[in-house]
mmCIF file of C-alpha atoms in Angstrom:
data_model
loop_
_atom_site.group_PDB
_atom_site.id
_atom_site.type_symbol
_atom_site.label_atom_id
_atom_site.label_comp_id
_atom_site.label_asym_id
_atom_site.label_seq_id
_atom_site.Cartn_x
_atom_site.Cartn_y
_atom_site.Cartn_z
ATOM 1 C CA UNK F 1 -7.160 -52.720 -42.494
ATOM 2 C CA UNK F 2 -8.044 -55.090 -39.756
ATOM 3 C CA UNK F 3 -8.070 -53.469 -36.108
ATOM 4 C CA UNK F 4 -5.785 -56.797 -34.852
ATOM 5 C CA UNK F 5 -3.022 -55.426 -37.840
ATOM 6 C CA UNK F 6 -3.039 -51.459 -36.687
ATOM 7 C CA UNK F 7 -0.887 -53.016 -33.173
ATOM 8 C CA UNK F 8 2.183 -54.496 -33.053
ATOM 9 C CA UNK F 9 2.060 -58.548 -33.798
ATOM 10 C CA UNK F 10 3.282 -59.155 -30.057
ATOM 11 C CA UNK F 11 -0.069 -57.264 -28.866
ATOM 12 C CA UNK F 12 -2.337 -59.185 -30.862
ATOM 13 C CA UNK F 13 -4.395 -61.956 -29.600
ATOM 14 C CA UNK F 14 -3.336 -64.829 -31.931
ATOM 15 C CA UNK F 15 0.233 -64.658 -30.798
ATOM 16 C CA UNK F 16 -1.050 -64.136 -27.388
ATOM 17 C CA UNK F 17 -2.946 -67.751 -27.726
ATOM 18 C CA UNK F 18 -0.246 -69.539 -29.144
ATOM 19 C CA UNK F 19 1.785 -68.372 -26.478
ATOM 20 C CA UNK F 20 -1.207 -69.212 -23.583
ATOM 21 C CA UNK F 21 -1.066 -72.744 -25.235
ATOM 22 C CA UNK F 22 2.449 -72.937 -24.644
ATOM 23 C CA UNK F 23 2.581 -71.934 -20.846
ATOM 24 C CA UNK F 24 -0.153 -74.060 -19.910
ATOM 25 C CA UNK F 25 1.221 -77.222 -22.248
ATOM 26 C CA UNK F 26 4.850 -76.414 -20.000
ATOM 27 C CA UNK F 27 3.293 -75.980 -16.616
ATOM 28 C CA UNK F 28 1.025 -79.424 -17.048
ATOM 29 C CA UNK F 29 4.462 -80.815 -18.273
ATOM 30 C CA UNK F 30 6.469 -80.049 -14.976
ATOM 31 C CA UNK F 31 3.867 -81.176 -12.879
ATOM 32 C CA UNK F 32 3.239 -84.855 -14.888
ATOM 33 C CA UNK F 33 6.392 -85.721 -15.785
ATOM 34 C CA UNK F 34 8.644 -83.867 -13.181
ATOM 35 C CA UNK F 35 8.181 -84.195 -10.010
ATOM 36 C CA UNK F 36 4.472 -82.942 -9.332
ATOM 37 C CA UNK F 37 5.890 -78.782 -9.787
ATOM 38 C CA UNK F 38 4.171 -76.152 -11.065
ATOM 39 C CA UNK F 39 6.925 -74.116 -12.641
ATOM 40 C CA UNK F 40 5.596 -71.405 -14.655
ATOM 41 C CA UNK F 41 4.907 -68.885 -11.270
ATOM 42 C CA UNK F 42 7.176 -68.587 -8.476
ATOM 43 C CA UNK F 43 4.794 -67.696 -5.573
ATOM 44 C CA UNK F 44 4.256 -71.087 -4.360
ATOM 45 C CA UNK F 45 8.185 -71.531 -4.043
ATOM 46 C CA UNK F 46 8.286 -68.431 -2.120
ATOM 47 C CA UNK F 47 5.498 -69.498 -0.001
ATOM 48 C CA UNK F 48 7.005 -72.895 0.833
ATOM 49 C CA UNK F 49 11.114 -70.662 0.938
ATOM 50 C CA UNK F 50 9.369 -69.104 4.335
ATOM 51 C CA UNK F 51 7.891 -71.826 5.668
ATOM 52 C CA UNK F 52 10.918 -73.713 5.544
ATOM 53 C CA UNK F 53 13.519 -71.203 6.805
ATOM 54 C CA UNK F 54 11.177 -70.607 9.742
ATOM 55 C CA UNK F 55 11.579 -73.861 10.153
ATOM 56 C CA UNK F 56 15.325 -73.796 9.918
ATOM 57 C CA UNK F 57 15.385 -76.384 7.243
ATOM 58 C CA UNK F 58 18.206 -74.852 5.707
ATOM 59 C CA UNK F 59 18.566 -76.969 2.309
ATOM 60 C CA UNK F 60 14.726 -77.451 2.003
ATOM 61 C CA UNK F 61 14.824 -73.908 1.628
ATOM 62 C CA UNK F 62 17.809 -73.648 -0.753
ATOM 63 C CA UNK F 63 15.079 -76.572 -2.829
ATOM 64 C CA UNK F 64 12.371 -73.560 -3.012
ATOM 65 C CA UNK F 65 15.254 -70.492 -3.459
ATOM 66 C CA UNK F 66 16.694 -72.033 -6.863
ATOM 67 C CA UNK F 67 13.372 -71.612 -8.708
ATOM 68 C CA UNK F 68 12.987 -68.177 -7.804
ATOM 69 C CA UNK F 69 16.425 -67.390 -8.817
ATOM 70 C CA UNK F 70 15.756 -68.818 -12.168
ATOM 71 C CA UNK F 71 12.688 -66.508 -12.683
ATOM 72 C CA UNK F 72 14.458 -63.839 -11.283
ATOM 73 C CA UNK F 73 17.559 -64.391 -14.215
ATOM 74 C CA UNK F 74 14.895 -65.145 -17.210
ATOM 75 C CA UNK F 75 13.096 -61.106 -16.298
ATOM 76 C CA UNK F 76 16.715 -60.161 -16.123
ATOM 77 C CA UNK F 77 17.952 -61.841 -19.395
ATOM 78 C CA UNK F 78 14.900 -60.285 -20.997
ATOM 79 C CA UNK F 79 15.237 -57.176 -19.964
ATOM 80 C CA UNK F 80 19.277 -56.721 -21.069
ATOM 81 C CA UNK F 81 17.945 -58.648 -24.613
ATOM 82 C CA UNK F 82 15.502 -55.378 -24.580
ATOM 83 C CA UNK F 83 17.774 -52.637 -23.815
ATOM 84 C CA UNK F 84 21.012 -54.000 -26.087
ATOM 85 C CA UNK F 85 18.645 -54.353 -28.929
ATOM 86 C CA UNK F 86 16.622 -51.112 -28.957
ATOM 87 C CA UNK F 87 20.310 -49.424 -29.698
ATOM 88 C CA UNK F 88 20.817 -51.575 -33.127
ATOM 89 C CA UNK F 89 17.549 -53.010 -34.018
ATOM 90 C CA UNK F 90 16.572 -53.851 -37.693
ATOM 91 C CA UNK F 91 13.209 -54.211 -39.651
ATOM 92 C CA UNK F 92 11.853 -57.568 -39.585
ATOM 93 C CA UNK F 93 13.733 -58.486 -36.276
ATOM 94 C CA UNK F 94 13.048 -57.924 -32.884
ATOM 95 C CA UNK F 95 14.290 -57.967 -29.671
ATOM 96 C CA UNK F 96 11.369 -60.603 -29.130
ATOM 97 C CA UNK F 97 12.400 -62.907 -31.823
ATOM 98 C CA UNK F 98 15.689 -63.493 -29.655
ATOM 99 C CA UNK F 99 14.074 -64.294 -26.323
ATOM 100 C CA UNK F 100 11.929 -66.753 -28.928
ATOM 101 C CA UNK F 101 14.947 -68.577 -29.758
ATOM 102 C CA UNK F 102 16.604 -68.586 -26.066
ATOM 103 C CA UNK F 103 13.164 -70.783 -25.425
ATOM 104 C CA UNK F 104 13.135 -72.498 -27.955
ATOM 105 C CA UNK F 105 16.715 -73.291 -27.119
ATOM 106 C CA UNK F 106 16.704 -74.237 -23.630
ATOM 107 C CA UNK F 107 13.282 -76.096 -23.911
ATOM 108 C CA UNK F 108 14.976 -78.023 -26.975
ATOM 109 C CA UNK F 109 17.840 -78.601 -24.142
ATOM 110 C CA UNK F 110 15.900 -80.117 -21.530
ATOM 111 C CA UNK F 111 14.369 -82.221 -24.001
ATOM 112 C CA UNK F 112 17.311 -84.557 -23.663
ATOM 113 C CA UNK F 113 17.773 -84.555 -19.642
ATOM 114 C CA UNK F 114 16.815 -87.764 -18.512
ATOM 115 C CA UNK F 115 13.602 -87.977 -16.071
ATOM 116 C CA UNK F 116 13.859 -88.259 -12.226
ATOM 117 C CA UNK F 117 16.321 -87.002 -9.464
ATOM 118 C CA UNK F 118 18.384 -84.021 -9.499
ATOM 119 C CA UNK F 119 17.834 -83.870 -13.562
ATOM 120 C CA UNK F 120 13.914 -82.821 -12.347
ATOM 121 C CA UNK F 121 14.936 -79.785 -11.095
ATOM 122 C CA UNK F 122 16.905 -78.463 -13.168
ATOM 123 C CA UNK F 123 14.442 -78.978 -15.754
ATOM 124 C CA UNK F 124 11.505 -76.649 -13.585
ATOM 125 C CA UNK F 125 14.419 -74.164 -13.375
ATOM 126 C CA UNK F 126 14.990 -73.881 -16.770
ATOM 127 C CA UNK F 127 11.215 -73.947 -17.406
ATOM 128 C CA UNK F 128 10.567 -71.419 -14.718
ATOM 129 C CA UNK F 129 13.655 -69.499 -17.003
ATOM 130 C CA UNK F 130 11.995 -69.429 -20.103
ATOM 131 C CA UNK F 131 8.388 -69.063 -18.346
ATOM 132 C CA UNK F 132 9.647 -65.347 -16.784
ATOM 133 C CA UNK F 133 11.645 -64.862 -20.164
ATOM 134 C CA UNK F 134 7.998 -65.048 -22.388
ATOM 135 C CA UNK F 135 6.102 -63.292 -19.165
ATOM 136 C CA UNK F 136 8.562 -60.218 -19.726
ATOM 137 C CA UNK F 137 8.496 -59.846 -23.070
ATOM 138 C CA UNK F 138 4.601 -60.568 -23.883
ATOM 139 C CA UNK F 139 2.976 -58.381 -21.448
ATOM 140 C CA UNK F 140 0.024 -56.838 -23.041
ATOM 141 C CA UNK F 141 -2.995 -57.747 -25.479
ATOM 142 C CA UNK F 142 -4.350 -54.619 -27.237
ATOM 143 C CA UNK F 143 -2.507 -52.320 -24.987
ATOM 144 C CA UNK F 144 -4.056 -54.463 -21.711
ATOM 145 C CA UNK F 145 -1.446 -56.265 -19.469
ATOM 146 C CA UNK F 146 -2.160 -60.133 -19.366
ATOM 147 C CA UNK F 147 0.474 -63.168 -18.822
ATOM 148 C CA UNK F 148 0.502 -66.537 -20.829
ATOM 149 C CA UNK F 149 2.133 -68.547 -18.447
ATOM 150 C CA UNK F 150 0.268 -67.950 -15.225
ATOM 151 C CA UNK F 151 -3.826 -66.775 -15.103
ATOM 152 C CA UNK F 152 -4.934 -65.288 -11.796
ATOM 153 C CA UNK F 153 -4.080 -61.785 -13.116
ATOM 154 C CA UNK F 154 -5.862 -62.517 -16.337
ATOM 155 C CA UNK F 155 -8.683 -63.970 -14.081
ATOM 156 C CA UNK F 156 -9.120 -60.642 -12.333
ATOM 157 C CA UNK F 157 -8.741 -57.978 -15.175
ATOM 158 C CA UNK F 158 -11.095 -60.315 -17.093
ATOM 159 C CA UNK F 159 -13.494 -60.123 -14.832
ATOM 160 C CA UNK F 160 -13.630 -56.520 -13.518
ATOM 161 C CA UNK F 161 -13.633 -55.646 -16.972
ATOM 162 C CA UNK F 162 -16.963 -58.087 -17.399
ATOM 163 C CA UNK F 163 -18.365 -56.305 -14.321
ATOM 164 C CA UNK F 164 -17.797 -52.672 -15.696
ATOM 165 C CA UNK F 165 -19.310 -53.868 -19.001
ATOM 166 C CA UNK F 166 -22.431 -55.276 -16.986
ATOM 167 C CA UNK F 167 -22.973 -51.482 -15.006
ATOM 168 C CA UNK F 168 -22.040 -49.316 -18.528
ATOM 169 C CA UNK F 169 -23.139 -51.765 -21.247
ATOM 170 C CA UNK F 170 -19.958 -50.193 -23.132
ATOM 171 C CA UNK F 171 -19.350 -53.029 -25.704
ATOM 172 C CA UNK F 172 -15.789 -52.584 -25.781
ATOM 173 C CA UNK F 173 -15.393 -53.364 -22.135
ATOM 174 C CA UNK F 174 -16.891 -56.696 -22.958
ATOM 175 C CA UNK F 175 -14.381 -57.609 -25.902
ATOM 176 C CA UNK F 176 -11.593 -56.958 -23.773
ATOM 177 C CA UNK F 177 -13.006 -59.032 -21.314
ATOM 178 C CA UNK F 178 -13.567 -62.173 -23.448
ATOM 179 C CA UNK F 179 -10.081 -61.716 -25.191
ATOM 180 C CA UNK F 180 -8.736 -62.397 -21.066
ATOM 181 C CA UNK F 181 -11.015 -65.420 -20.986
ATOM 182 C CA UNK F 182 -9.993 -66.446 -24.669
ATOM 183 C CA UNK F 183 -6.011 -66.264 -23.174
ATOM 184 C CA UNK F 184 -7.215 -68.728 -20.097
ATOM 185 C CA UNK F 185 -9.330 -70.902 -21.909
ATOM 186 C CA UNK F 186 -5.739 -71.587 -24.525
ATOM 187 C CA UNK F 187 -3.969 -71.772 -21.575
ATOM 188 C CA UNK F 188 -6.250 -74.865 -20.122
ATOM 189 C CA UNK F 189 -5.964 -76.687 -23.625
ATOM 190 C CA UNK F 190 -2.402 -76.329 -23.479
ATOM 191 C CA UNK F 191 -2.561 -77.890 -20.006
ATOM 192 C CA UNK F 192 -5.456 -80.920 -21.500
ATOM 193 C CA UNK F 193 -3.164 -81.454 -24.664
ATOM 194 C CA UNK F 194 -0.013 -81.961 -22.371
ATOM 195 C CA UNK F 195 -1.876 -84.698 -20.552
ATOM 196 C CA UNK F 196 -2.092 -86.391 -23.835
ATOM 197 C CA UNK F 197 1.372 -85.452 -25.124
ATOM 198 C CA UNK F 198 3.569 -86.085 -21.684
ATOM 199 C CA UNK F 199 2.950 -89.695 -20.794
ATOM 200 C CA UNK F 200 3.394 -90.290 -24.513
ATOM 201 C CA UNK F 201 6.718 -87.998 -25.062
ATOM 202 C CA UNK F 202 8.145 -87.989 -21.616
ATOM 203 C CA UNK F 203 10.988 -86.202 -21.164
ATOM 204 C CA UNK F 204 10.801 -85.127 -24.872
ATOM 205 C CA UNK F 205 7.793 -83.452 -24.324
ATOM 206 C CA UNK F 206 9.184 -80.024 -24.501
ATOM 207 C CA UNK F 207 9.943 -79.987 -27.795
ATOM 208 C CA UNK F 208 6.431 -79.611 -28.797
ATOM 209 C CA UNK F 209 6.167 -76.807 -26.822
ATOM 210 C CA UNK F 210 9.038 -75.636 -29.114
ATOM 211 C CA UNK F 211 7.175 -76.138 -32.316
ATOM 212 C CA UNK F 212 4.392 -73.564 -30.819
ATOM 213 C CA UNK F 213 7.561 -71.025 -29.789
ATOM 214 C CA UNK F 214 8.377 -71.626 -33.571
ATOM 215 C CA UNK F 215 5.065 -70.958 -34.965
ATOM 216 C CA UNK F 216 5.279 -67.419 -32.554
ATOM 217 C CA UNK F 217 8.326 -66.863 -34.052
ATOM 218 C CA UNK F 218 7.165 -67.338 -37.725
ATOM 219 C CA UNK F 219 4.236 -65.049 -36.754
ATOM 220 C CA UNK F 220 6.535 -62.403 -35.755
ATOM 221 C CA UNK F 221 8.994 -62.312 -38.570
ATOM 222 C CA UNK F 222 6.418 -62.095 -41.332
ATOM 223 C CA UNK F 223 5.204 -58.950 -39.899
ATOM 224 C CA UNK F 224 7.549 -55.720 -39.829
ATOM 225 C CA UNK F 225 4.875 -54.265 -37.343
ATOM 226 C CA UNK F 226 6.919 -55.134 -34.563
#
């Protein structure tokens, strides 16, 4: 049996690329065809939330405050999907295949919001939803915590784990090293395929991120090692 098949199919690395593809193709997305935002991590927003309530710009501040909220409900959402379904859940589906669908469903959603104005935000909230949704539920590769929607952490465990394998020579520090640079390098080609995609698609653009959610999905169910 193949090492990749003895974890379960959210651990493994080829859902963990299609997934990478996804969050890069979503953030490059917000930030070419709505409004210049990054929406996939929230730290910016928080940065720019304190800057402007020092500043007493009171509804600037509400502008940075919205986002966060929306993260803040997608860990939520997942985490309730989690609980409810480890009570009454069945083989072949998992609590991840719903928070699949909720994406799929509320990028599928935005597809149809027109571009510009108010209609921009609300479409990096509900991406920054769905973002926190698939950072909550995918959290590991091989038992290592990694995120396919943002990639300084990546960066960092990638790396330390290069600069261990560099002072032990332990190979195995190594291939867990270049399985974090394999997850950042899919999350740049999702960002460089979005730059092709967006201008083309515009506001329908999401829905190709939807046919890579799909393809996740279809991984997942054919697998019972969930």
């Amino acid at each position: 049996m193949d090492e990749e098949d003895r974890v379960q199919i959210s651990e493994t690395l080829r859902l963990g690329l299609v997934l990478a593809i996804v969050g890069g193709y979503l953030d490059a997305y917000t930030y070419l065809c709505r409004g210049g935002v990054f929406a996939n991590a929230e730290t910016g927003n928080m940065v720019l939330l304190g800057i402007n309530l020092a500043s007493g710009e009171w509804m600037k501040a509400l502008k940075y405050l919205l986002p966060v909220v929306a993260f803040f409900c997608g860990i939520l959402l997942a985490e309730r999907i989690r609980t409810c379904f480890r009570k009454k859940e069945q083989q072949g589906f998992h609590w991840r295949h719903a928070v699949l669908l909720i994406e799929i469903g509320v990028l599928a959603l935005v597809s149809f919001m027109p571009m510009g104005g108010r209609w921009d935000m609300v479409v990096n909230w509900s991406v920054g939803f769905v973002c926190a949704l698939q950072v909550e539920s995918f959290r590991k590769v091989r038992g290592r915590a990694y995120a396919t929607t943002m990639c300084t952490g990546n960066l960092r465990s990638g790396t330390e784990l290069l600069s261990r394998y560099l002072e032990t020579k332990e190979k195995k520090l190594l291939i867990h090293s270049l399985r974090y640079y394999a997850v950042i390098a899919l999350f740049i080609l999702g960002a460089s395929v979005s730059v092709h995609i967006s201008p083309l698609l515009g506001q329908y653009s999401p829905l190709v991120a939807c046919g890579g959610l799909l393809v996740a999905f279809l991984m997942m169910l054919r697998t019972s090692k969930v």
